[in-house]
mmCIF file of C-alpha atoms and ligand atoms in Angstrom:
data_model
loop_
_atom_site.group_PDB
_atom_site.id
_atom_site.type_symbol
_atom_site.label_atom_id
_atom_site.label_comp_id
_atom_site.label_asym_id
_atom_site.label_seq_id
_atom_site.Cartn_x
_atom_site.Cartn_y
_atom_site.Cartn_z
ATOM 1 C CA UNK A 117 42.532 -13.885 35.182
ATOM 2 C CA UNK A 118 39.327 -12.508 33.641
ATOM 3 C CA UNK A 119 38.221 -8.897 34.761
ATOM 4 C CA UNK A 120 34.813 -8.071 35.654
ATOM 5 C CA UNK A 121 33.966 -4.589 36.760
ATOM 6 C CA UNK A 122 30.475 -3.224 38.048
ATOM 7 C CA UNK A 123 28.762 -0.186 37.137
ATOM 8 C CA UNK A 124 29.825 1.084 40.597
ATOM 9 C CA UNK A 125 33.273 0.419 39.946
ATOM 10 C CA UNK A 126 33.323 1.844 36.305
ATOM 11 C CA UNK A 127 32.006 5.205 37.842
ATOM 12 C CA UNK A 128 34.226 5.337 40.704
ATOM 13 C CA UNK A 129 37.142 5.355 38.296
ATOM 14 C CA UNK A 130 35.722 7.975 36.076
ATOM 15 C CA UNK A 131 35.341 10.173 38.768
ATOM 16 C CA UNK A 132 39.145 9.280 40.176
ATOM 17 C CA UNK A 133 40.180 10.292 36.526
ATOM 18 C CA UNK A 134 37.736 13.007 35.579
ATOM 19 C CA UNK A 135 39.043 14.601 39.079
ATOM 20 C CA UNK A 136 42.471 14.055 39.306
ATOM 21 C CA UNK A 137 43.798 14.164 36.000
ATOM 22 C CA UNK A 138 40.945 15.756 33.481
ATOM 23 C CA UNK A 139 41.135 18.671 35.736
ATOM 24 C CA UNK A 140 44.037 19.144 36.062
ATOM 25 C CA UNK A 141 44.657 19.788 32.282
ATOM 26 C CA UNK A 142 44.953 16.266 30.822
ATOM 27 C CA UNK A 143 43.097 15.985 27.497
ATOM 28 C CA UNK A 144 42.641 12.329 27.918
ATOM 29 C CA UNK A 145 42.641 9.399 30.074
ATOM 30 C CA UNK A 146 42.803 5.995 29.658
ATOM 31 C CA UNK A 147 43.002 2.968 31.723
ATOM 32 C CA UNK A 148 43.942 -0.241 30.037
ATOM 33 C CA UNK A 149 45.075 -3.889 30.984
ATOM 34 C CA UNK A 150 48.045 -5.237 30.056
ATOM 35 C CA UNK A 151 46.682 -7.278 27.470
ATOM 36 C CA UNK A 152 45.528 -4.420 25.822
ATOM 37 C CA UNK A 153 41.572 -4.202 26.627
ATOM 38 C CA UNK A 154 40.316 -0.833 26.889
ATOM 39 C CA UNK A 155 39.136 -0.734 30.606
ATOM 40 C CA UNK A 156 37.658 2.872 30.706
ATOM 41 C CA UNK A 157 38.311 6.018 28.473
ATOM 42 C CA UNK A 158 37.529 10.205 29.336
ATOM 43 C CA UNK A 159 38.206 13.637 28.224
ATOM 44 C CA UNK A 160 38.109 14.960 24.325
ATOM 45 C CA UNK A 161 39.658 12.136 22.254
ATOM 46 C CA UNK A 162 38.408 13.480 18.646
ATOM 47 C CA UNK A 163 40.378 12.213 16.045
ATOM 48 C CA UNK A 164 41.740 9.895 18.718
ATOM 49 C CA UNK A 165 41.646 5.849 17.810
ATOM 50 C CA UNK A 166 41.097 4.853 21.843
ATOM 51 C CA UNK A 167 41.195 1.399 20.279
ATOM 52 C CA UNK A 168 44.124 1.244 18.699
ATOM 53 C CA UNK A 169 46.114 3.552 21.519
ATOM 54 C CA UNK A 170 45.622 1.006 24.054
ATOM 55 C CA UNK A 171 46.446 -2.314 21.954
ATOM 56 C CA UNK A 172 49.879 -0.382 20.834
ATOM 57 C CA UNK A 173 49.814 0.771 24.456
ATOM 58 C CA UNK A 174 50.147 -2.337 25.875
ATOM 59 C CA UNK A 175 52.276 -4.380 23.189
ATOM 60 C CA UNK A 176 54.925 -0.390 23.895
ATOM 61 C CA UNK A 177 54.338 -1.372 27.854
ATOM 62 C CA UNK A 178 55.203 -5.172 27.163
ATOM 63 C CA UNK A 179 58.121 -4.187 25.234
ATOM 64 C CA UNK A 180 59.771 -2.027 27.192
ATOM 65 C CA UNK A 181 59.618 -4.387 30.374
ATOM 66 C CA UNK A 182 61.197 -6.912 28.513
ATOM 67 C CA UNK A 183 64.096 -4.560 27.946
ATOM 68 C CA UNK A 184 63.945 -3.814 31.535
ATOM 69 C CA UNK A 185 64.720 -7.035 31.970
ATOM 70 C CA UNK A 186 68.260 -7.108 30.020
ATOM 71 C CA UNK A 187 69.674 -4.837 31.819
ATOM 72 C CA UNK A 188 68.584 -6.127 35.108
ATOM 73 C CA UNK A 189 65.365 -4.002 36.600
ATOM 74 C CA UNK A 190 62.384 -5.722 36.608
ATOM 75 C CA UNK A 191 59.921 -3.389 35.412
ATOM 76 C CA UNK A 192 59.679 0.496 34.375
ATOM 77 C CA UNK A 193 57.034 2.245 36.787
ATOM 78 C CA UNK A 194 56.611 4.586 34.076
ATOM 79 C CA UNK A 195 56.887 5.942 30.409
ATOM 80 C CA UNK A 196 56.675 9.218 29.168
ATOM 81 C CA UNK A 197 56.781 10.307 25.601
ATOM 82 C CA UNK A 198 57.224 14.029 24.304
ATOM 83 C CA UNK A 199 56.233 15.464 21.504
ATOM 84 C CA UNK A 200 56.073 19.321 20.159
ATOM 85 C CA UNK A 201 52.436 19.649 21.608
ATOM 86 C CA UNK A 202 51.304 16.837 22.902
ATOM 87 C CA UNK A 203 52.792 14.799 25.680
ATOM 88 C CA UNK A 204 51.904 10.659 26.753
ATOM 89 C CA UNK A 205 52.500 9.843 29.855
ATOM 90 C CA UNK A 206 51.924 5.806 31.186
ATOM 91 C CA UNK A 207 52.272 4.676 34.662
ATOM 92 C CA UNK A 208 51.974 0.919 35.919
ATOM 93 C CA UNK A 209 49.064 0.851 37.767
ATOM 94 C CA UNK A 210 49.253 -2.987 40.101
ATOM 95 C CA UNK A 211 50.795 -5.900 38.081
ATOM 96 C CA UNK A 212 48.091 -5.697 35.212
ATOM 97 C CA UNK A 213 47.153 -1.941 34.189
ATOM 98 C CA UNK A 214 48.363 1.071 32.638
ATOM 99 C CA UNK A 215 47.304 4.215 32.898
ATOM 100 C CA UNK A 216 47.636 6.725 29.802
ATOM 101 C CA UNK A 217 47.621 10.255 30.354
ATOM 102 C CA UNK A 218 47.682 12.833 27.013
ATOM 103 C CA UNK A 219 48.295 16.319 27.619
ATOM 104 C CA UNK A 220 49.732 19.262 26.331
ATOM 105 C CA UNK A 221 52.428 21.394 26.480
ATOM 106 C CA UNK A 222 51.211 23.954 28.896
ATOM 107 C CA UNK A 223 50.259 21.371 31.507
ATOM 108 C CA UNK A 224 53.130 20.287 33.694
ATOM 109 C CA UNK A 225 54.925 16.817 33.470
ATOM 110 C CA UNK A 226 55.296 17.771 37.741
ATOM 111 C CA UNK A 227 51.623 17.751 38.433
ATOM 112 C CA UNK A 228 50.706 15.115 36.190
ATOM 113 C CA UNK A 229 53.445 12.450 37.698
ATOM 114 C CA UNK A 230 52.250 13.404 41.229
ATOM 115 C CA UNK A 231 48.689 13.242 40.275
ATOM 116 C CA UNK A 232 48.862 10.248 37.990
ATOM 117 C CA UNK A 233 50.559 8.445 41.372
ATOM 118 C CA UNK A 234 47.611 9.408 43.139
ATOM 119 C CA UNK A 235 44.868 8.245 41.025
ATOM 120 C CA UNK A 236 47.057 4.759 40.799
ATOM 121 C CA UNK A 237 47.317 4.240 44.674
ATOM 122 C CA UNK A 238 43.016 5.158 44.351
ATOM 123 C CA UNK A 239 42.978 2.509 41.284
ATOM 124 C CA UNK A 240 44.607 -0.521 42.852
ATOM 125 C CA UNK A 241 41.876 -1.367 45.048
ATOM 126 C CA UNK A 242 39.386 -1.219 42.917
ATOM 127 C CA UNK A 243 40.790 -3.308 40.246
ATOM 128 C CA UNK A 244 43.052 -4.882 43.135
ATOM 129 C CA UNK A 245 41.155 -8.550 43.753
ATOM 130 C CA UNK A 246 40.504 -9.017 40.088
ATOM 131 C CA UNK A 247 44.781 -9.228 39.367
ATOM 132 C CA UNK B 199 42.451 -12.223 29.355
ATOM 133 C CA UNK B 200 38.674 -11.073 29.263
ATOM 134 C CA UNK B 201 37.144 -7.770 30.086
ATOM 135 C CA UNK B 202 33.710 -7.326 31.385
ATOM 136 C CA UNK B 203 32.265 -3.724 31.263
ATOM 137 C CA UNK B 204 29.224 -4.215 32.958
ATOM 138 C CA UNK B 205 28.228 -0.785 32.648
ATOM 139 C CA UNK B 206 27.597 -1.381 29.126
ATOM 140 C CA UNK B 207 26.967 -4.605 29.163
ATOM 141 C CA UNK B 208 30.370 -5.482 27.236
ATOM 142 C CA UNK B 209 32.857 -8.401 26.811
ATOM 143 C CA UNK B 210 36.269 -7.622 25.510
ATOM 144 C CA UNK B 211 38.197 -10.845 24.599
ATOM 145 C CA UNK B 212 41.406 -10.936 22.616
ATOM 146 C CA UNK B 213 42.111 -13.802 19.450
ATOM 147 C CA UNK B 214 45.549 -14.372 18.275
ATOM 148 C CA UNK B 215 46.274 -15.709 15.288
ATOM 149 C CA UNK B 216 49.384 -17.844 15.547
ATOM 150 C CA UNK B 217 51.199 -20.217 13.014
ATOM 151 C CA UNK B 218 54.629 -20.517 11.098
ATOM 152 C CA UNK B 219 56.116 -17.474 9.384
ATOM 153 C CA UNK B 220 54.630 -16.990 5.756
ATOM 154 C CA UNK B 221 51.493 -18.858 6.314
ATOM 155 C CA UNK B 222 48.834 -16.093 5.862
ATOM 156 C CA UNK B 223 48.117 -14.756 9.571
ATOM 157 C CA UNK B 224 48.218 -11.585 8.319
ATOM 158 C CA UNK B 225 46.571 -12.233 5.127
ATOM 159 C CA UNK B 226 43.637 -13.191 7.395
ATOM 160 C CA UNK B 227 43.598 -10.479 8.811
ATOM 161 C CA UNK B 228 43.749 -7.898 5.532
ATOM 162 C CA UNK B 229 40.967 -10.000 3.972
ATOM 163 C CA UNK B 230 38.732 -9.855 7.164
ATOM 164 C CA UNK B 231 39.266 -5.922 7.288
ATOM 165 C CA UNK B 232 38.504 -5.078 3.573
ATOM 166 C CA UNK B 233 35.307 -7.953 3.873
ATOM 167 C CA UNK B 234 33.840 -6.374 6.633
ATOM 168 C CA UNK B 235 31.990 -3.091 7.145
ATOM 169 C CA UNK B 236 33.250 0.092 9.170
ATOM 170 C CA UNK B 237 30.573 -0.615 11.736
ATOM 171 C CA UNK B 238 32.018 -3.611 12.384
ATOM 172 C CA UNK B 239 35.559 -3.194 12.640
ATOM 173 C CA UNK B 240 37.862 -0.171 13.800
ATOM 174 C CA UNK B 241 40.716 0.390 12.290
ATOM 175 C CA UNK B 242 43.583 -2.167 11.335
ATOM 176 C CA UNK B 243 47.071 -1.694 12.603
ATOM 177 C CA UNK B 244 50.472 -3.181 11.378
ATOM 178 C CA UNK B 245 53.570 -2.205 12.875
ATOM 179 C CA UNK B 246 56.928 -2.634 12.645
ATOM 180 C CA UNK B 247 56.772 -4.573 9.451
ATOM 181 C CA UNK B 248 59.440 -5.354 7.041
ATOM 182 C CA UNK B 249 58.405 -6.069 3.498
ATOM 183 C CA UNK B 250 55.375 -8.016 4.216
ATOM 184 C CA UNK B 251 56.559 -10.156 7.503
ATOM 185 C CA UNK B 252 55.199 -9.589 10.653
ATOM 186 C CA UNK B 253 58.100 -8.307 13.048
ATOM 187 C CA UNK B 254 55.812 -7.043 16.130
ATOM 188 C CA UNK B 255 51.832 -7.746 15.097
ATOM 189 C CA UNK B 256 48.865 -6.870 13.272
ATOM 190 C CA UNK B 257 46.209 -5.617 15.296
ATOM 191 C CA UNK B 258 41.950 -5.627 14.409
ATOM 192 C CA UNK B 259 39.302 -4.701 16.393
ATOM 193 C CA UNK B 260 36.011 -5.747 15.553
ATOM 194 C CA UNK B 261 32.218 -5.509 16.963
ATOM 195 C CA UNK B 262 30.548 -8.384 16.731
ATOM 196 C CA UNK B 263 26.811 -7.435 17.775
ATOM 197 C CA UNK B 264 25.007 -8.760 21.125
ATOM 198 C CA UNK B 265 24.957 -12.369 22.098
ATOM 199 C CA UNK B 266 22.497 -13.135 25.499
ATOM 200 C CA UNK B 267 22.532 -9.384 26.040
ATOM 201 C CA UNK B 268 26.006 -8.744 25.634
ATOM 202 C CA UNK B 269 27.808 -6.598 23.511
ATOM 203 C CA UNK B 270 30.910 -8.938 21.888
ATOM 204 C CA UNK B 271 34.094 -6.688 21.070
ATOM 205 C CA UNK B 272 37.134 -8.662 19.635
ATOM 206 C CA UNK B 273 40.080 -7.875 19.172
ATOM 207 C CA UNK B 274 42.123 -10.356 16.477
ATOM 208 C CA UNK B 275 46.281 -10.397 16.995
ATOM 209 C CA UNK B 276 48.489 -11.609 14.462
ATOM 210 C CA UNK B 277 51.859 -12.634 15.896
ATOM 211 C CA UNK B 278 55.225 -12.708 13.808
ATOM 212 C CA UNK B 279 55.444 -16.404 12.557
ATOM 213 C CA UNK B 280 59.986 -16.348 12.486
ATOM 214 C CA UNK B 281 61.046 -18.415 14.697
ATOM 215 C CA UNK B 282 63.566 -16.106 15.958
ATOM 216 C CA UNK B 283 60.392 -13.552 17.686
ATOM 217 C CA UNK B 284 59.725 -15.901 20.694
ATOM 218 C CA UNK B 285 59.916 -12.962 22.714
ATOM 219 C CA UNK B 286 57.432 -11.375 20.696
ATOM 220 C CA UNK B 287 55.207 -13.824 20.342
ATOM 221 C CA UNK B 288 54.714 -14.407 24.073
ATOM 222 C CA UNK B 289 54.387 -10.808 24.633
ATOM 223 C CA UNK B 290 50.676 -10.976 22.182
ATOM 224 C CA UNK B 291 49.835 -14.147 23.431
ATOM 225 C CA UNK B 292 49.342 -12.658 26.674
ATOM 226 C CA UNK B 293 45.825 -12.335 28.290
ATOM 227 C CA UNK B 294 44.509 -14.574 25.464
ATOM 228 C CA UNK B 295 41.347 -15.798 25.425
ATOM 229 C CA UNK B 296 41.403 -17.816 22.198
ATOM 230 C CA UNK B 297 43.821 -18.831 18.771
ATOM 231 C CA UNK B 298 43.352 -19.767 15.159
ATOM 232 C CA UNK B 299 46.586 -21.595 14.158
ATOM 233 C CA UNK B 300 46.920 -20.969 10.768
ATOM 234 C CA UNK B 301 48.848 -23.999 8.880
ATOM 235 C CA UNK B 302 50.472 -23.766 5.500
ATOM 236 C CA UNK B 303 49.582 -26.336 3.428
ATOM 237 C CA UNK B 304 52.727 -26.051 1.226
ATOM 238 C CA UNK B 305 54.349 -29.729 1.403
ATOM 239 C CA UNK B 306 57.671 -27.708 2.415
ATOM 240 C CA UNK B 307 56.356 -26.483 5.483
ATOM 241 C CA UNK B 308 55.467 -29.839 7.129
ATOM 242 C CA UNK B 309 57.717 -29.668 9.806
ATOM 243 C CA UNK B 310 57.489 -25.835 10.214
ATOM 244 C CA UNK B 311 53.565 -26.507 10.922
ATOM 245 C CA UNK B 312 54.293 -29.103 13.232
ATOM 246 C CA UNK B 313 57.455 -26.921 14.923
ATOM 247 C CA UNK B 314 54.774 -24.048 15.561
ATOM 248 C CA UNK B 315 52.264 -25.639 16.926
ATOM 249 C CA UNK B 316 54.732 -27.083 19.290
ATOM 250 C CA UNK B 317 55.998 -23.747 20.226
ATOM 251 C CA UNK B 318 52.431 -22.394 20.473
ATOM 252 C CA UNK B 319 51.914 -25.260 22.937
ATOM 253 C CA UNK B 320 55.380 -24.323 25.531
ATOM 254 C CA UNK B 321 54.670 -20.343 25.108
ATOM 255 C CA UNK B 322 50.975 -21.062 26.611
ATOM 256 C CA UNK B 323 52.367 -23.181 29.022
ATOM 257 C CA UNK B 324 54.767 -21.009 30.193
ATOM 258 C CA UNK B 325 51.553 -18.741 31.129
ATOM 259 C CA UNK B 326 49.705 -21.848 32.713
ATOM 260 C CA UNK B 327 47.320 -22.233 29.809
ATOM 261 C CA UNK B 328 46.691 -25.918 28.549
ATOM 262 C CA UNK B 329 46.420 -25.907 24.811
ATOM 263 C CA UNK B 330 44.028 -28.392 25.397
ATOM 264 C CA UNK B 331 41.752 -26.473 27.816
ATOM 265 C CA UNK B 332 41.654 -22.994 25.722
ATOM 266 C CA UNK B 333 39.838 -22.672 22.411
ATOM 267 C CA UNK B 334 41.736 -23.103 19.496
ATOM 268 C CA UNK B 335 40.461 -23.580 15.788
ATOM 269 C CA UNK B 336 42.954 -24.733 12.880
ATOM 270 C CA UNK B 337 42.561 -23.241 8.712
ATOM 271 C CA UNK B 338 45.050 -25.425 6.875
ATOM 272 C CA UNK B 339 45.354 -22.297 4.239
ATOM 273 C CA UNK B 340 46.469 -21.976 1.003
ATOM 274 C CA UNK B 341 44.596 -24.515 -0.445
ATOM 275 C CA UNK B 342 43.506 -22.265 -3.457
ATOM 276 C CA UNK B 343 46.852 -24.097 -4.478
ATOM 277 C CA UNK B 344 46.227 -27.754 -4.786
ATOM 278 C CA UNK B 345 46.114 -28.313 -8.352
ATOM 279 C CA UNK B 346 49.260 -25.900 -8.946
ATOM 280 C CA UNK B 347 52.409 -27.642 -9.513
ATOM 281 C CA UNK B 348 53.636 -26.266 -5.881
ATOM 282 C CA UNK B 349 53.372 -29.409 -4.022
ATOM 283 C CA UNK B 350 50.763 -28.961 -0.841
ATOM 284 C CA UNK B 351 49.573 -31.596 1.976
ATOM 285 C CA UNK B 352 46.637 -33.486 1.986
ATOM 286 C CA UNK B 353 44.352 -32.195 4.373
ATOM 287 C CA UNK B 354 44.083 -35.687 5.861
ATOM 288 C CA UNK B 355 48.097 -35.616 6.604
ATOM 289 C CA UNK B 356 47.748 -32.379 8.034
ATOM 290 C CA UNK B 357 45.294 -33.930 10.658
ATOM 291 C CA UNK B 358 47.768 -36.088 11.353
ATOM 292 C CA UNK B 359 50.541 -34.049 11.751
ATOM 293 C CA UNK B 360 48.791 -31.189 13.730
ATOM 294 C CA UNK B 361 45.163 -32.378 15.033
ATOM 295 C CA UNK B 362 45.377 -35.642 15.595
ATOM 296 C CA UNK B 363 46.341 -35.219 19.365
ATOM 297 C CA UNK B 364 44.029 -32.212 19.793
ATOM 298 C CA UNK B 365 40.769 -33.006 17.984
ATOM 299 C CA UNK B 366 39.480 -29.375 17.830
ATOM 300 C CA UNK B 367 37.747 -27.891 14.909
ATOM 301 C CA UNK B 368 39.591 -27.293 11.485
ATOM 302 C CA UNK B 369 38.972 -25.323 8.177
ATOM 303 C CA UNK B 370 40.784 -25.658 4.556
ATOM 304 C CA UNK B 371 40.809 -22.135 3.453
ATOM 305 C CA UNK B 372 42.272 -19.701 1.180
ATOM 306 C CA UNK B 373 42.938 -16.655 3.251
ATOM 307 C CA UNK B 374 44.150 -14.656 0.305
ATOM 308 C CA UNK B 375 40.944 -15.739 -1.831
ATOM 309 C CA UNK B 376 38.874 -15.409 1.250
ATOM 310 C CA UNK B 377 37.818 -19.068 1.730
ATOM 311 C CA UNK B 378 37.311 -20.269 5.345
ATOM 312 C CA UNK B 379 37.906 -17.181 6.917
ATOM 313 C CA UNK B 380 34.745 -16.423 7.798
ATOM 314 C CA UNK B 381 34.155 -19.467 8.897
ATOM 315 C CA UNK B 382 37.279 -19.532 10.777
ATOM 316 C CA UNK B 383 36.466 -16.654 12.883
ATOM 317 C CA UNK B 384 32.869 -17.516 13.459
ATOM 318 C CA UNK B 385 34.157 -20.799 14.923
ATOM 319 C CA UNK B 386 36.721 -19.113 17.226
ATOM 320 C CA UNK B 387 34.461 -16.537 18.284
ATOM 321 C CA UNK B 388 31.774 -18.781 19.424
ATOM 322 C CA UNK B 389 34.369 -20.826 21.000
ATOM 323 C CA UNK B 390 36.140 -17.964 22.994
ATOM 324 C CA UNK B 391 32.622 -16.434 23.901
ATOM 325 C CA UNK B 392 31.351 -19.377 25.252
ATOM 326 C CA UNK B 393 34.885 -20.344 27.299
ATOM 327 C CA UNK B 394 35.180 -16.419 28.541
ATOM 328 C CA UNK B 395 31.209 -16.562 30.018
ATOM 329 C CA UNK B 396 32.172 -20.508 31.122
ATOM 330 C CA UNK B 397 34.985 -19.104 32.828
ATOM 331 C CA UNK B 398 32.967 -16.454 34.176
ATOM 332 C CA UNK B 399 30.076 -18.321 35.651
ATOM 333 C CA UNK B 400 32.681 -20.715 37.843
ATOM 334 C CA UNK B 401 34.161 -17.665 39.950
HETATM 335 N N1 GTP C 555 48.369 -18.784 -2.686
HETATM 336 C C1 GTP C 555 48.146 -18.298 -1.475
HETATM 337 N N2 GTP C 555 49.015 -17.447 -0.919
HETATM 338 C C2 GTP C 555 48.764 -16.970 0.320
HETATM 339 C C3 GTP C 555 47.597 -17.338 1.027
HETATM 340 N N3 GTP C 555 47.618 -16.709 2.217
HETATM 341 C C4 GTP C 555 48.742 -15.969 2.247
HETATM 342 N N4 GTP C 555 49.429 -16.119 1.097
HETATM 343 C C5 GTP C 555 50.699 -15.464 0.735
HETATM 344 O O1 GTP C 555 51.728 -15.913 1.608
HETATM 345 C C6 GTP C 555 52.620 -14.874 1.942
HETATM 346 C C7 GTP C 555 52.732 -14.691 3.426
HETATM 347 O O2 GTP C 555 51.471 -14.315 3.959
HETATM 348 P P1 GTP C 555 51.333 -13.488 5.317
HETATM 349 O O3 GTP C 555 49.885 -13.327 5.584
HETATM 350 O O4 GTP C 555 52.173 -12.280 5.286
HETATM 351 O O5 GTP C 555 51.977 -14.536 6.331
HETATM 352 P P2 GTP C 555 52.175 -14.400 7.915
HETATM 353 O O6 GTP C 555 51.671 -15.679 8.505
HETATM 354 O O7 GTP C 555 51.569 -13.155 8.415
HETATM 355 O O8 GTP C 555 53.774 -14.368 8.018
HETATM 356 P P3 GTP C 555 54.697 -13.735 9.192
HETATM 357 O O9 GTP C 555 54.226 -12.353 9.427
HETATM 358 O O10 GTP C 555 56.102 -13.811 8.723
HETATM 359 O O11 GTP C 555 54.481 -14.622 10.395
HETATM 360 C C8 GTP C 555 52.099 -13.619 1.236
HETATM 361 O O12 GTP C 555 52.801 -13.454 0.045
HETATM 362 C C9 GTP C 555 50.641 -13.967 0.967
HETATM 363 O O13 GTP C 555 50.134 -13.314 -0.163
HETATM 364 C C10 GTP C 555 46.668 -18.239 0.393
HETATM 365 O O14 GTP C 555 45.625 -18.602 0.925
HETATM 366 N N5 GTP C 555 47.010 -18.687 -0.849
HETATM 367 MG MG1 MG C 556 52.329 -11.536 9.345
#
């Protein structure tokens, strides 16, 4: 259940982020595990406690799929909080991720939901044999 | 579960602290975060509490320097301690990588101890983890209170009740004094360290 990930790995999913969603407006990515490890973090998080955004992350993620559960879905693909200027986004990426996407309001929710589904498709593999 | 960055030559491994409602989980936790300095722990987080009882978890990340080259970050979890949070409680216990089970030593809590622990047991095996097989350190706490007229356990009774079976290492502490937490956590993290790289060398 442990996760190990090279330093080819770790830079392949930088540049998946860095290209898909840092350009595209996002101020910050992260990619955490379920369990709430920090896996990798990028873009301008000053003032930003990566720490402590992907424990609360995770425990939000956890919570939520229990209450998927009462009312009969198994799981939420994805979460998306608004707020007056900056927007979270999380998406399920495989059984044991989340990816967390901050941006604000003058970046679409459009192009990050079809961009954040790309960059998960890209990310299952590479975490893929370690779930 | 564990994380290996090795980038940076990082493990990430998550500690819960688990035990019966009111027994000083988070006081561990408080006492740890104003005893250490900021370049060893980030920030503390409590949410969703009530008074002072734990209705979601405490959260504490710490940096615990380089062991065989490797960076060591932890991250401690308290869980709520009510009996009524199961749902809670397995939601932080999951991807753990080792537990203090912090006992109250007040002689009202016997079977509370004993109830938890049990609990603790089912939840991990739930997730296929033998309590037996992952690392697990006791702190019979409160014991700044023997001599008190509160009536508290004997230490030795407390084996009984709650090690006997398991036979892994304990501490009498005081987490609101400070005794045994230290210790506590140095014992844990060893443990967890050395059962995350274990773990690691058998893929
Ligand atoms: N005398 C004494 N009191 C303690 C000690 N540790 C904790 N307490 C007190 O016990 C009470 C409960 O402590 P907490 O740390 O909140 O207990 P908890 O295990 O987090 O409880 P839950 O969140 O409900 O699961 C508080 O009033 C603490 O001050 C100790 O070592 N000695
Ligand atoms: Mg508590």
């Amino acid at each position: 259940m442990d996760l190990v990930l090279s330093k080819e790995s770790i830079d392949n999913i930088i540049s998946v982020l860095d290209e898909d969603l840092l350009r595209a407006g996002a101020d910050c990515v992260l990619l955490v595990d379920r369990s709430g490890n920090l896996i990798v973090n990028r873009g301008d998080p000053a003032n930003l406690d990566v720490v402590a955004l992907a424990a609360l992350s995770a425990a939000n993620f956890g919570a939520t799929a229990e209450i998927a559960k009462l009312i009969g879905e198994d799981d939420f693909a994805l979460l998306f909080h608004k707020g007056k200027n900056e927007n979270i986004h999380f998406t399920k990426v495989g059984k044991g991720f989340i990816l967390i996407t901050l941006f604000g309001k003058d970046v679409s929710l459009g192009l990050i939901r079809l961009n954040t589904a790309r960059v998960t498709d890209t990310l299952v593999p590479i975490l893929g044999g370690e779930q | 579960m564990s994380f290996i960055d090795l980038s940076k030559n990082e493990v990430q491994c998550k500690i819960v602290y688990y035990g019966p409602g009111r027994g000083g989980k988070t006081t561990n936790l408080l006492y740890l975060h104003q005893a250490m300095t900021d370049s060893v722990r980030g920030k503390m987080v409590t949410i969703d509490t009530k008074g002072d009882r734990t209705l979601f978890f405490d959260f504490l990340p710490l940096a615990l320097g380089q062991i065989q080259g490797l960076s060591i970050k932890i991250q401690l979890y308290t869980v709520p301690g009510q009996v009524m949070y199961n749902a809670t409680r397995k939601l932080v216990l999951k991807g753990v990588d080792g537990i203090v089970f912090v006992a109250d030593s007040l002689k009202v809590q016997k079977e509370k101890n004993v109830e938890s622990l049990d609990n603790l047991r089912q939840n991990l095996a739930e997730d296929n983890i033998d309590i037996k097989e992952i690392p697990l350190v006791l702190q019979y706490n409160k014991r700044d209170l023997g001599g008190s007229n509160i009536p508290i356990l004997s230490v030795e009774k407390m084996q009984e009740d709650l090690n006997r079976e398991l036979q892994v290492p304990w501490f009498s502490g005081s987490a609101l004094k400070g005794d045994g937490v230290f210790e506590t956590l140095r014992e844990i993290s060893k443990g967890t360290v050395k059962y995350v790289s274990r773990k690691l060398l058998s893929r």
